[in-house]
JSON list of C-alpha atoms in Angstrom, two decimals:
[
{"chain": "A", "resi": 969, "resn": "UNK", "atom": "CA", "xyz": [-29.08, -67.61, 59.56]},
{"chain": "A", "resi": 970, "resn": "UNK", "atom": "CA", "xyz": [-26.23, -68.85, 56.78]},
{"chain": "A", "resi": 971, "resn": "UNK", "atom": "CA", "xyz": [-29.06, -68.53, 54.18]},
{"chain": "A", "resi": 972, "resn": "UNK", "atom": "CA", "xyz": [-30.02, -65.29, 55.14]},
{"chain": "A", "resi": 973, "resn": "UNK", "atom": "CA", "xyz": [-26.56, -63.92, 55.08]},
{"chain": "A", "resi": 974, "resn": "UNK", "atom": "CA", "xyz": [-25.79, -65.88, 52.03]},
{"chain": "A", "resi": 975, "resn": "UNK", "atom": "CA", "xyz": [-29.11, -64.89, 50.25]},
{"chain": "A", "resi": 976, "resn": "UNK", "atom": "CA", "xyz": [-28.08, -61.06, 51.58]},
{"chain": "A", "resi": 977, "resn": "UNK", "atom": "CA", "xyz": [-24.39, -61.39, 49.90]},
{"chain": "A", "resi": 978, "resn": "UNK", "atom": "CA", "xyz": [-26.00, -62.16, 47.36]},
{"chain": "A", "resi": 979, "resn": "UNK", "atom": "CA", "xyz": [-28.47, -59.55, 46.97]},
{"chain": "A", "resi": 980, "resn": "UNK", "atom": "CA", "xyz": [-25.50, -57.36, 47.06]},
{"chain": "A", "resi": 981, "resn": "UNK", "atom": "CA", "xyz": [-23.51, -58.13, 44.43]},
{"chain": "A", "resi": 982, "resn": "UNK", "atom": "CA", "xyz": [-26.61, -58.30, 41.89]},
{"chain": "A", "resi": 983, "resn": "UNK", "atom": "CA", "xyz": [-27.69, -54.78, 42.60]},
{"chain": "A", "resi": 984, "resn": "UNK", "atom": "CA", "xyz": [-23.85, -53.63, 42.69]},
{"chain": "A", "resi": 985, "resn": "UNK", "atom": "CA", "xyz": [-23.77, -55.57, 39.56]},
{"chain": "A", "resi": 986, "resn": "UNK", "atom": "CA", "xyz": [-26.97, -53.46, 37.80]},
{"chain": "A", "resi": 987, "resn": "UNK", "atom": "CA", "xyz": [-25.71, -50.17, 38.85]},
{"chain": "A", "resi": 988, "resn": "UNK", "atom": "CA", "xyz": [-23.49, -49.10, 35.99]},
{"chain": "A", "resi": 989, "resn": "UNK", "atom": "CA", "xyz": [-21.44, -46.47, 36.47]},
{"chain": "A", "resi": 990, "resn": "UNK", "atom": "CA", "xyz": [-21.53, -43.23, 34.73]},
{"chain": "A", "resi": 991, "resn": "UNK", "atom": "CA", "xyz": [-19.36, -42.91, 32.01]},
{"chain": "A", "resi": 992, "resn": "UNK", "atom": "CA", "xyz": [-17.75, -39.48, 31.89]},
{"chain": "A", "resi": 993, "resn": "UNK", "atom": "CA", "xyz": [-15.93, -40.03, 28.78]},
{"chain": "A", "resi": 994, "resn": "UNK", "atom": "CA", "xyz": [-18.42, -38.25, 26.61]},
{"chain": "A", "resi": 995, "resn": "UNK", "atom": "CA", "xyz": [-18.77, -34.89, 28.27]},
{"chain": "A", "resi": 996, "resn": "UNK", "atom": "CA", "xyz": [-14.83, -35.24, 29.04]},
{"chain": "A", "resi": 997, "resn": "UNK", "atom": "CA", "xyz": [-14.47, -35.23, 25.04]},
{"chain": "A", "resi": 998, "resn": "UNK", "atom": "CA", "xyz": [-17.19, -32.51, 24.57]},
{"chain": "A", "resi": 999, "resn": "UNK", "atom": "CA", "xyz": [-15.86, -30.59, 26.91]},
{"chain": "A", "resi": 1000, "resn": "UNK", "atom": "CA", "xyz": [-12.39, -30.28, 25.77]},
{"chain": "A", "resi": 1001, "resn": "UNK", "atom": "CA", "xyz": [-13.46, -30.12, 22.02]},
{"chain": "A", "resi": 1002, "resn": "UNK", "atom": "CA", "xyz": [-15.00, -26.70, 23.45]},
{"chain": "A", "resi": 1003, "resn": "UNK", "atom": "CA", "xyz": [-11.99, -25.15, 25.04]},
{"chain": "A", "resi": 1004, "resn": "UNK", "atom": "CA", "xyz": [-10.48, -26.13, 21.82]},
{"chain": "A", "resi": 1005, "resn": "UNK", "atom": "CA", "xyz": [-12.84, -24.23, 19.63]},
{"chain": "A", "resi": 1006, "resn": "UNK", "atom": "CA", "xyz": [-12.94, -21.33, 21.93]},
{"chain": "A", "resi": 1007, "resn": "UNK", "atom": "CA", "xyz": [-9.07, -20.89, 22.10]},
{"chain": "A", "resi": 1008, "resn": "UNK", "atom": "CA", "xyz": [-8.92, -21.36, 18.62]},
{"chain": "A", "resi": 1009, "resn": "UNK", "atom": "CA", "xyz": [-11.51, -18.22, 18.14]},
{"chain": "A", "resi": 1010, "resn": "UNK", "atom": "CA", "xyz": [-9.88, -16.63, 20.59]},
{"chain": "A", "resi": 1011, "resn": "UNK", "atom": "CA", "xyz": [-6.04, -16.99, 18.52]},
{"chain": "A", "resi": 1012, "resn": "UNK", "atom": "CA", "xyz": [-7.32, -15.60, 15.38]},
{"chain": "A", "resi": 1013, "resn": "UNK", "atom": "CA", "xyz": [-7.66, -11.86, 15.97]},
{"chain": "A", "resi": 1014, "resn": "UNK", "atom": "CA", "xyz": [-8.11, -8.90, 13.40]},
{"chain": "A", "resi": 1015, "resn": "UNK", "atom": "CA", "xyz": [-6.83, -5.59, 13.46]},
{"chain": "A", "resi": 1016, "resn": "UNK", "atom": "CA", "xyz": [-7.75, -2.52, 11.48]},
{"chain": "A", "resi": 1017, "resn": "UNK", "atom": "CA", "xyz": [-5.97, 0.13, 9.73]},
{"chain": "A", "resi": 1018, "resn": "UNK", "atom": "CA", "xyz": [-5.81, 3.70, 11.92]},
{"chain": "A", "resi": 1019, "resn": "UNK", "atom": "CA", "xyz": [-5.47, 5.71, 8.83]},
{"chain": "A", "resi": 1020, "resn": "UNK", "atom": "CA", "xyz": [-4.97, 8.80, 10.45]},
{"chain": "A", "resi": 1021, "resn": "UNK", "atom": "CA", "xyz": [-2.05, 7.34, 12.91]},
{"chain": "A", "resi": 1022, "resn": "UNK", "atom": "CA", "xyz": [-0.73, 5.08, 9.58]},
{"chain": "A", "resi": 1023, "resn": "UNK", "atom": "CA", "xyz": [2.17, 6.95, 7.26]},
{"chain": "A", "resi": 1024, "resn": "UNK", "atom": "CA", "xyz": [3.75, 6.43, 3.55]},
{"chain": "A", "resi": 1025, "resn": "UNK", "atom": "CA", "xyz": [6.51, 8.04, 2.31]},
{"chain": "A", "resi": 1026, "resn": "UNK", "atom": "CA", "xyz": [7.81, 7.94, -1.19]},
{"chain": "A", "resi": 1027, "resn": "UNK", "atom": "CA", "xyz": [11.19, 8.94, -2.67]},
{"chain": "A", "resi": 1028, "resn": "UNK", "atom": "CA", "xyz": [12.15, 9.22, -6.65]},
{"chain": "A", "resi": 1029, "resn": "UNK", "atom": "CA", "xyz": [15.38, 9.71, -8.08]},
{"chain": "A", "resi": 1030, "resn": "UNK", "atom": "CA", "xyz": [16.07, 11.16, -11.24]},
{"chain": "A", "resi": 1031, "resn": "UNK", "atom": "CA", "xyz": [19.97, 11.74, -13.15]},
{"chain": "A", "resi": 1032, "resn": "UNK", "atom": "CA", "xyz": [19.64, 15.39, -11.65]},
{"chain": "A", "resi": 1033, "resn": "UNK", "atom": "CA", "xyz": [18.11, 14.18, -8.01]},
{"chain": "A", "resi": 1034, "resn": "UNK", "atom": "CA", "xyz": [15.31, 13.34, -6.34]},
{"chain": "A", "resi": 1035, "resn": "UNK", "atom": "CA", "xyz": [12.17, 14.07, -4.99]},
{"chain": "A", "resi": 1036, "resn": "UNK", "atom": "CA", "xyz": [9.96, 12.83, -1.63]},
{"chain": "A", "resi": 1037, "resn": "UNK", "atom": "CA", "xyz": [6.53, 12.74, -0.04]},
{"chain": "A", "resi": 1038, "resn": "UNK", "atom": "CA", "xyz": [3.66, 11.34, 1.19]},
{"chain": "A", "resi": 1039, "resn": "UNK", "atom": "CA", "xyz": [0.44, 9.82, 0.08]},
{"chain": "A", "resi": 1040, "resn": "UNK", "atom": "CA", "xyz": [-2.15, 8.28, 2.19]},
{"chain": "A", "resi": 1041, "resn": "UNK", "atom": "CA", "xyz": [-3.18, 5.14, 3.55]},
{"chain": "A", "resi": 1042, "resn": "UNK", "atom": "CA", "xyz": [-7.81, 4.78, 2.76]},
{"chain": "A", "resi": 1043, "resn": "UNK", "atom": "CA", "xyz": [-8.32, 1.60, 4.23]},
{"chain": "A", "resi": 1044, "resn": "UNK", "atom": "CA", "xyz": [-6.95, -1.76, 5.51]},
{"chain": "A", "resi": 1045, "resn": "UNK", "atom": "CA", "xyz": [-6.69, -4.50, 7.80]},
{"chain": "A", "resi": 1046, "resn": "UNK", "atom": "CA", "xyz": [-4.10, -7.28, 9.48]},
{"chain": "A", "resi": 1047, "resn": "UNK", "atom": "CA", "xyz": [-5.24, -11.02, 10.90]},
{"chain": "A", "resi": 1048, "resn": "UNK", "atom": "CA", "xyz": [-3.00, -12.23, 13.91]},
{"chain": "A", "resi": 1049, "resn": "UNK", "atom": "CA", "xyz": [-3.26, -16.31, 14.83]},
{"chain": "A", "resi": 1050, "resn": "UNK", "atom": "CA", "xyz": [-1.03, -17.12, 17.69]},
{"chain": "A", "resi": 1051, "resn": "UNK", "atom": "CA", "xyz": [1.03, -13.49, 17.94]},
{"chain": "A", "resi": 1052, "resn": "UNK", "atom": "CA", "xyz": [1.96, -14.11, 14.53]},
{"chain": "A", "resi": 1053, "resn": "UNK", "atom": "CA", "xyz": [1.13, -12.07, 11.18]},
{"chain": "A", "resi": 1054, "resn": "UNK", "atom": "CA", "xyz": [-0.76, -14.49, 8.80]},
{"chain": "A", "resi": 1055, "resn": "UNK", "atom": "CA", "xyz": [-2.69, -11.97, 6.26]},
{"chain": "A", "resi": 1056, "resn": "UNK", "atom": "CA", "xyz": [-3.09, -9.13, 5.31]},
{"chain": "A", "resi": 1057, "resn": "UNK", "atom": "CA", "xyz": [-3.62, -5.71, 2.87]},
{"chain": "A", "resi": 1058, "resn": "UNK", "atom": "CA", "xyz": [-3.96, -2.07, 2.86]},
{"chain": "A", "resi": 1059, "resn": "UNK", "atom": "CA", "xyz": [-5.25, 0.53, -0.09]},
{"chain": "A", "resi": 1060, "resn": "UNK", "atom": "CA", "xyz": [-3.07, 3.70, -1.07]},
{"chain": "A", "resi": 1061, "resn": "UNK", "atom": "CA", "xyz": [-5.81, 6.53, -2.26]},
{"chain": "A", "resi": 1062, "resn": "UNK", "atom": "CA", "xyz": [-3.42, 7.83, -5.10]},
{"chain": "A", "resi": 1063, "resn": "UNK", "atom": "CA", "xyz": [-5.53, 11.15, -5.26]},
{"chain": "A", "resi": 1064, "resn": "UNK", "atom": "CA", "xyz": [-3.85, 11.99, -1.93]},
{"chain": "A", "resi": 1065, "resn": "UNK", "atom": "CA", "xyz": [-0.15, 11.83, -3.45]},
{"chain": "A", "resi": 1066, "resn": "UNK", "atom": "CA", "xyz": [1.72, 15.19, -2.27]},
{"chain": "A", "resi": 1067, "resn": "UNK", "atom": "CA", "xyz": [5.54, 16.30, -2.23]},
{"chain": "A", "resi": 1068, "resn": "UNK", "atom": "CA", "xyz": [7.39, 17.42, 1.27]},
{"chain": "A", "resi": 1069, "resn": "UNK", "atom": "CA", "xyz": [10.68, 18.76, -1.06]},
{"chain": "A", "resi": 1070, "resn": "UNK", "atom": "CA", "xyz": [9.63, 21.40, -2.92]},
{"chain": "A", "resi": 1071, "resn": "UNK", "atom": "CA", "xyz": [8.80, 24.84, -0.81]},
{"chain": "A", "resi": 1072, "resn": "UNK", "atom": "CA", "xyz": [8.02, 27.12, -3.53]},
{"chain": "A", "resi": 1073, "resn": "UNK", "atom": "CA", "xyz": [3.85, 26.52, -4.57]},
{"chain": "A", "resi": 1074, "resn": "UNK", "atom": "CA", "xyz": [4.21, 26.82, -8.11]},
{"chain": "A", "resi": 1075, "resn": "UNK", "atom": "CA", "xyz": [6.71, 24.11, -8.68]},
{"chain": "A", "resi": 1076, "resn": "UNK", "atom": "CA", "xyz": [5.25, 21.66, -5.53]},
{"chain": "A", "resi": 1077, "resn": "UNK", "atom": "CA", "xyz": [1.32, 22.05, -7.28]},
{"chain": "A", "resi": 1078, "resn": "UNK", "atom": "CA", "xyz": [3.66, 21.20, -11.05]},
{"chain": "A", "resi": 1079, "resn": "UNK", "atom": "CA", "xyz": [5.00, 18.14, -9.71]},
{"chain": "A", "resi": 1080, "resn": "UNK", "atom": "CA", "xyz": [2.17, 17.26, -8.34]},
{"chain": "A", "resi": 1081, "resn": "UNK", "atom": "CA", "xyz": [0.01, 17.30, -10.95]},
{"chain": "A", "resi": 1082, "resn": "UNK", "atom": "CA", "xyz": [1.69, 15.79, -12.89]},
{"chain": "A", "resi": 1083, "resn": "UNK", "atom": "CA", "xyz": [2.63, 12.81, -10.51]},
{"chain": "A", "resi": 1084, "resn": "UNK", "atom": "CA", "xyz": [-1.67, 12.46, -10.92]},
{"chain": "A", "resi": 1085, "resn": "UNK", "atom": "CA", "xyz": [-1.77, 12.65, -14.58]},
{"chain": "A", "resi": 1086, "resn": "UNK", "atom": "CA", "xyz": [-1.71, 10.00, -16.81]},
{"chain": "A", "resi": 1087, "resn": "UNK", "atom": "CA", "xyz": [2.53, 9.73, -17.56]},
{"chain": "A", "resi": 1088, "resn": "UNK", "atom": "CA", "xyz": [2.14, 8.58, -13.70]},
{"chain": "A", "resi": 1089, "resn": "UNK", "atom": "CA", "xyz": [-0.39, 7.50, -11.36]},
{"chain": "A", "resi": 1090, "resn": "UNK", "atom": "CA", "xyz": [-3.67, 8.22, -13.32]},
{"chain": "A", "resi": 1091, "resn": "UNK", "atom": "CA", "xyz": [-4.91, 9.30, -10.43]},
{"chain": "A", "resi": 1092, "resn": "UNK", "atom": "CA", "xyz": [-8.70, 10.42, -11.39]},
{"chain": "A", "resi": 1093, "resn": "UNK", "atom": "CA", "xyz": [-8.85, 6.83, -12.94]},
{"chain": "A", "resi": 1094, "resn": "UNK", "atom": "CA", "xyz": [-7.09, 4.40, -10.83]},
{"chain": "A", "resi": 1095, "resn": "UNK", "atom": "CA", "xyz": [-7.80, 6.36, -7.68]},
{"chain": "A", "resi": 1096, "resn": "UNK", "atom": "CA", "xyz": [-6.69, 2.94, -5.35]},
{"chain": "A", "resi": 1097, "resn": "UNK", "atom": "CA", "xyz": [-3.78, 1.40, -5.48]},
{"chain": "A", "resi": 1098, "resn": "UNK", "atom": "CA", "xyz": [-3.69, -1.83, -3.52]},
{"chain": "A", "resi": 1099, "resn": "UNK", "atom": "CA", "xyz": [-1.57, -4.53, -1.64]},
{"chain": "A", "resi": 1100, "resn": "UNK", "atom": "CA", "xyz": [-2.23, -7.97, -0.46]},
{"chain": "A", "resi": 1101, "resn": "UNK", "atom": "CA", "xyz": [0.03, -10.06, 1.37]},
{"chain": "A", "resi": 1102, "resn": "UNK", "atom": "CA", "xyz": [0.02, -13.73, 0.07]},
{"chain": "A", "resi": 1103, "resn": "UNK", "atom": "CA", "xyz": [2.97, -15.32, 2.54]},
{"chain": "A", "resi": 1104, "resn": "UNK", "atom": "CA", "xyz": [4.05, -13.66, 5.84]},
{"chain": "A", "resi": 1105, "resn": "UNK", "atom": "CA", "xyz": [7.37, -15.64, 7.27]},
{"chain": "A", "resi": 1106, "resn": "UNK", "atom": "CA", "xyz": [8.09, -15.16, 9.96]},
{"chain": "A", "resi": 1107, "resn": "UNK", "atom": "CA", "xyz": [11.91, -15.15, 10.70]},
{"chain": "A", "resi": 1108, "resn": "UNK", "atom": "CA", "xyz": [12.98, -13.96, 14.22]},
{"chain": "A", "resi": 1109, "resn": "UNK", "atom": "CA", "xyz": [10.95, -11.84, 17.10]},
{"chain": "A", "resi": 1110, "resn": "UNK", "atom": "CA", "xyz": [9.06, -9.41, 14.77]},
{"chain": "A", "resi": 1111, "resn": "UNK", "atom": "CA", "xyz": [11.10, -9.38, 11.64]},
{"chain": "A", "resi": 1112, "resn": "UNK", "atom": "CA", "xyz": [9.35, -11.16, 8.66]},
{"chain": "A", "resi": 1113, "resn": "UNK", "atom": "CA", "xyz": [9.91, -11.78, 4.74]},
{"chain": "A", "resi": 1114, "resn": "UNK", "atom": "CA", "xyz": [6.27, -10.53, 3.54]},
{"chain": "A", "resi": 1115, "resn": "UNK", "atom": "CA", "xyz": [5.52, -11.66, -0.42]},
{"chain": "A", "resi": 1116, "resn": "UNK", "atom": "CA", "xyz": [2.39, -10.20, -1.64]},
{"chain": "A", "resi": 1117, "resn": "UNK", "atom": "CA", "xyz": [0.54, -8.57, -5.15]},
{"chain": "A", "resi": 1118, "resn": "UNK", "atom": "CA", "xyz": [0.79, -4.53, -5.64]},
{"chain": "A", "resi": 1119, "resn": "UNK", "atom": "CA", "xyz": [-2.06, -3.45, -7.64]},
{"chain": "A", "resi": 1120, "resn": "UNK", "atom": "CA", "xyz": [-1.70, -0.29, -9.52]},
{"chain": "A", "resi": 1121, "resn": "UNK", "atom": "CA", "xyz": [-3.14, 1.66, -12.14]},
{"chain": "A", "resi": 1122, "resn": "UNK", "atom": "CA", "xyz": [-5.01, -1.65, -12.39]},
{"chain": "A", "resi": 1123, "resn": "UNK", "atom": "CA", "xyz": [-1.26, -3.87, -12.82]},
{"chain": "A", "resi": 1124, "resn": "UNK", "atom": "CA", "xyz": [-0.58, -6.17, -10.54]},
{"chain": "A", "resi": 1125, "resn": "UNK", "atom": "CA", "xyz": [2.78, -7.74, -9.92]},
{"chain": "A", "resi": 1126, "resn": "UNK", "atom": "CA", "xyz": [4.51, -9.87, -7.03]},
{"chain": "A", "resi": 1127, "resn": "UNK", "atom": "CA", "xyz": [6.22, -7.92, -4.62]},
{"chain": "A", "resi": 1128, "resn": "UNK", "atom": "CA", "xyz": [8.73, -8.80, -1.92]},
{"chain": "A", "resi": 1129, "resn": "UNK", "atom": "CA", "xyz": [10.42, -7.15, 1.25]},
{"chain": "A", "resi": 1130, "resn": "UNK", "atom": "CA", "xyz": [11.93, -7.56, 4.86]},
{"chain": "A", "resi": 1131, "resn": "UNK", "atom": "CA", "xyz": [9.59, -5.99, 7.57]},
{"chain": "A", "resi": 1132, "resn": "UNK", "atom": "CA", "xyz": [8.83, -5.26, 11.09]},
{"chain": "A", "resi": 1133, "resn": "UNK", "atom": "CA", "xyz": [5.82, -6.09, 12.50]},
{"chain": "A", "resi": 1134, "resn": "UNK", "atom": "CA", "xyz": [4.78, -6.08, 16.10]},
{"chain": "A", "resi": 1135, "resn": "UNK", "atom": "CA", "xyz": [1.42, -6.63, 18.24]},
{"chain": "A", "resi": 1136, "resn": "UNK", "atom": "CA", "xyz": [1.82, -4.58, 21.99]},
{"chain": "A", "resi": 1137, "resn": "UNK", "atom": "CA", "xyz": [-1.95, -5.59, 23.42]},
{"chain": "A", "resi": 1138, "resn": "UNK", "atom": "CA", "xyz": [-4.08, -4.23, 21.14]},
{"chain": "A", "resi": 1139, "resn": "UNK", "atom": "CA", "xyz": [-2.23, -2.62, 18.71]},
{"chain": "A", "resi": 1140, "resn": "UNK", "atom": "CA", "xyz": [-0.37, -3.97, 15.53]},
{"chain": "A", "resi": 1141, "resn": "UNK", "atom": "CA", "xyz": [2.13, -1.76, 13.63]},
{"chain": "A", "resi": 1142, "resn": "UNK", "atom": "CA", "xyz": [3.87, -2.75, 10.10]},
{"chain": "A", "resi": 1143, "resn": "UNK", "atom": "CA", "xyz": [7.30, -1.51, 9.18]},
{"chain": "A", "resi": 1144, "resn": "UNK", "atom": "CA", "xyz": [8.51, -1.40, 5.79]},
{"chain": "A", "resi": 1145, "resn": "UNK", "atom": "CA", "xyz": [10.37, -0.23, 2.68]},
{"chain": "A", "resi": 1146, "resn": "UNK", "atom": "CA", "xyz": [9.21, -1.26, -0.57]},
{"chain": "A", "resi": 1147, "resn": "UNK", "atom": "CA", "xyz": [11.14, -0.91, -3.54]},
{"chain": "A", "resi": 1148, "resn": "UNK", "atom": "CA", "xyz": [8.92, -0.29, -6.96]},
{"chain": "A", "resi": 1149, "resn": "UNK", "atom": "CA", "xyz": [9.38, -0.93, -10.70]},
{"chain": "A", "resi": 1150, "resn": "UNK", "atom": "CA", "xyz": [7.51, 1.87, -11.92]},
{"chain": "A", "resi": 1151, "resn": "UNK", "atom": "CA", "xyz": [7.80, 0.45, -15.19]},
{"chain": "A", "resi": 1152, "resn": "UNK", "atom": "CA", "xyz": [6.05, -2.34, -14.15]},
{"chain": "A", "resi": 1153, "resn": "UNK", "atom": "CA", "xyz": [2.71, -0.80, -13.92]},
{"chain": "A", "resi": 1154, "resn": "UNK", "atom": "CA", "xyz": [2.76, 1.55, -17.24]},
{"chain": "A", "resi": 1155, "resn": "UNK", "atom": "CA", "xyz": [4.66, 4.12, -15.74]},
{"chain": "A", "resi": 1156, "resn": "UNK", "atom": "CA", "xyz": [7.44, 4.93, -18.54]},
{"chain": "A", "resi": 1157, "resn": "UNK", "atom": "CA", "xyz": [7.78, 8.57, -18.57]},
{"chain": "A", "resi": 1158, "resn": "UNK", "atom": "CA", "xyz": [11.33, 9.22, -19.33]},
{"chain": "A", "resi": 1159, "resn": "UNK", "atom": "CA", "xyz": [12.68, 6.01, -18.49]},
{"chain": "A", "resi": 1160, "resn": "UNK", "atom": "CA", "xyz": [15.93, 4.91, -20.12]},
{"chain": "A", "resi": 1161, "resn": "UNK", "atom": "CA", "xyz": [14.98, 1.54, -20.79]},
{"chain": "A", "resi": 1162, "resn": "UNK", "atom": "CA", "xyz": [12.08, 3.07, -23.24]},
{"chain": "A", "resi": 1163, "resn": "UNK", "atom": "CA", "xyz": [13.26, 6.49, -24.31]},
{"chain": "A", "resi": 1164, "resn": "UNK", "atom": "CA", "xyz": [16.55, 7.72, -26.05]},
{"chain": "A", "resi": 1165, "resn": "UNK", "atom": "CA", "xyz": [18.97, 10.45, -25.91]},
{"chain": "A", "resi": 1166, "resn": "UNK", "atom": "CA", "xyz": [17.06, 11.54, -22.64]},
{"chain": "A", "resi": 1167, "resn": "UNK", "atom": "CA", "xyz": [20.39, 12.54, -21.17]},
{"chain": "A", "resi": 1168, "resn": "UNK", "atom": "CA", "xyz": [19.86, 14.15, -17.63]},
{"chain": "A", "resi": 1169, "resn": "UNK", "atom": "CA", "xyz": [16.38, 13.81, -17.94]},
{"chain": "A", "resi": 1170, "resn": "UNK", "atom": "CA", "xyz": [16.15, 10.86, -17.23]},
{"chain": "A", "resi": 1171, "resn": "UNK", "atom": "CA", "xyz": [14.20, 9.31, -13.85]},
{"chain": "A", "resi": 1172, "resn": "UNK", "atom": "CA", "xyz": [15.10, 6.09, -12.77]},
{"chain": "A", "resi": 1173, "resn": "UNK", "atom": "CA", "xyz": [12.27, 3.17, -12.55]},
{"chain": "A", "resi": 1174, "resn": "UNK", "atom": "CA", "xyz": [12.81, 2.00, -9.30]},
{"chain": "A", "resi": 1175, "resn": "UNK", "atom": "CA", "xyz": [10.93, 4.35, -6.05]},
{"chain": "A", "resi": 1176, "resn": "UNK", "atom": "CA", "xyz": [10.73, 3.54, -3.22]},
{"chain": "A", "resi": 1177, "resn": "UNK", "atom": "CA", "xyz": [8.01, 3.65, -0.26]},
{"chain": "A", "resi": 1178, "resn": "UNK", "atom": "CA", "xyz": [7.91, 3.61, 3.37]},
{"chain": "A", "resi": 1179, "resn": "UNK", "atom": "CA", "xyz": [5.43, 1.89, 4.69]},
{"chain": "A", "resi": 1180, "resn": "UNK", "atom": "CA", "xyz": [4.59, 2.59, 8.63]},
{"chain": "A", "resi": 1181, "resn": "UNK", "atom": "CA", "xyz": [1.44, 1.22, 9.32]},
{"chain": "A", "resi": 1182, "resn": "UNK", "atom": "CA", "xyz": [-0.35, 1.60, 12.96]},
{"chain": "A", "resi": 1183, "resn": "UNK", "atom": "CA", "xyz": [-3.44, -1.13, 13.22]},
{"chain": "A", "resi": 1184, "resn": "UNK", "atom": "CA", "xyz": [-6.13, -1.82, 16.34]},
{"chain": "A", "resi": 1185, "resn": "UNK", "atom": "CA", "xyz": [-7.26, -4.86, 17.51]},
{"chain": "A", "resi": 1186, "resn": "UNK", "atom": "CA", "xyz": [-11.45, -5.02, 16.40]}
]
């Protein structure tokens, strides 16, 4: 009876013994590499442009005054990682540049013409201007110092300005003023720092542009 038991015992622990367990490790490790890969997809989110919803407002100031308006936003789009801004860029259609100051026709259609002709925009032959954020830092809740390249009339030059930008669900808007060196991009008409004796006539090289952008989530 000892032997039996003892033989038994033993019989035990041998087939305990070749029974390894499983070893969960792997799927453990596969499974959290693929939460990790789906949260990251899931960070990274793009939004697109609403160019009807999206508005840009310029102002110029000359020795005599100034003049404002609008010109319109043709495309664009915004990518979000982790509620934060991290690219970005949006194209102006320059052939849609109009003027909100002047009420009488004659002088509004003057101005704007020749805001499209060639001592300006070039409008017909740079019909896009562009902008494309390099950096995007973030500095507290929505506010952010964006650094990026302004294309127009085919120039491009670094750019850099405070701006708001905020992401409620899924919808992004972008709140800025830009300040422009006309000058910059081959726009010299009646500049001081090119032209002489201009007297009042002369228009100053910096404009500005408001930039309210409205963007949804793709």
């Amino acid at each position: 009876m000892k032997l039996i038991l003892t033989l038994t015992a033993t019989s035990l622990i041998v087939l305990t013994g070749a029974v390894k367990p499983k070893n969960n490790n792997k799927t453990t490790v596969h499974a959290n590499k693929t939460a990790a890969a789906k949260s990251a997809a899931v960070k990274a989110q793009v939004f697109k442009v609403d160019n009807e919803n999206s508005k840009l407002t310029w102002l110029a100031k000359k020795a005599t005054g100034e003049h404002n308006g609008t010109v319109k936003v043709s495309n664009g789009s915004f990518t979000v990682e982790n509620n934060a801004l991290k690219t970005g860029s949006f194209d102006i259609d320059t052939r849609t540049i109009a003027n909100t100051d002047l009420t009488d026709e004659s002088a509004n259609a003057k101005l704007v013409g020749h805001l499209k002709s060639e001592d300006f925009f070039s409008a017909e032959k740079f019909p896009k201007a562009n902008f494309v954020i390099s950096s995007a830092a973030k500095t507290s809740g929505n506010q952010y110092n964006v650094k990026g390249k302004l294309t127009i009339k085919g120039i491009t030059n670094e750019v850099s300005f405070p701006a708001t930008i905020a992401v409620n669900g899924k919808k992004l808007t972008a709140n800025a003023k830009i300040t422009i060196d006309r000058t910059k991009y081959d726009i010299k008409f009646r500049s001081k720092n090119f032209f002489e004796n201009l007297g009042d006539k002369v228009i100053y090289d910096d404009f500005d542009i408001d930039v309210a952008l409205v963007a949804n989530a793709q």
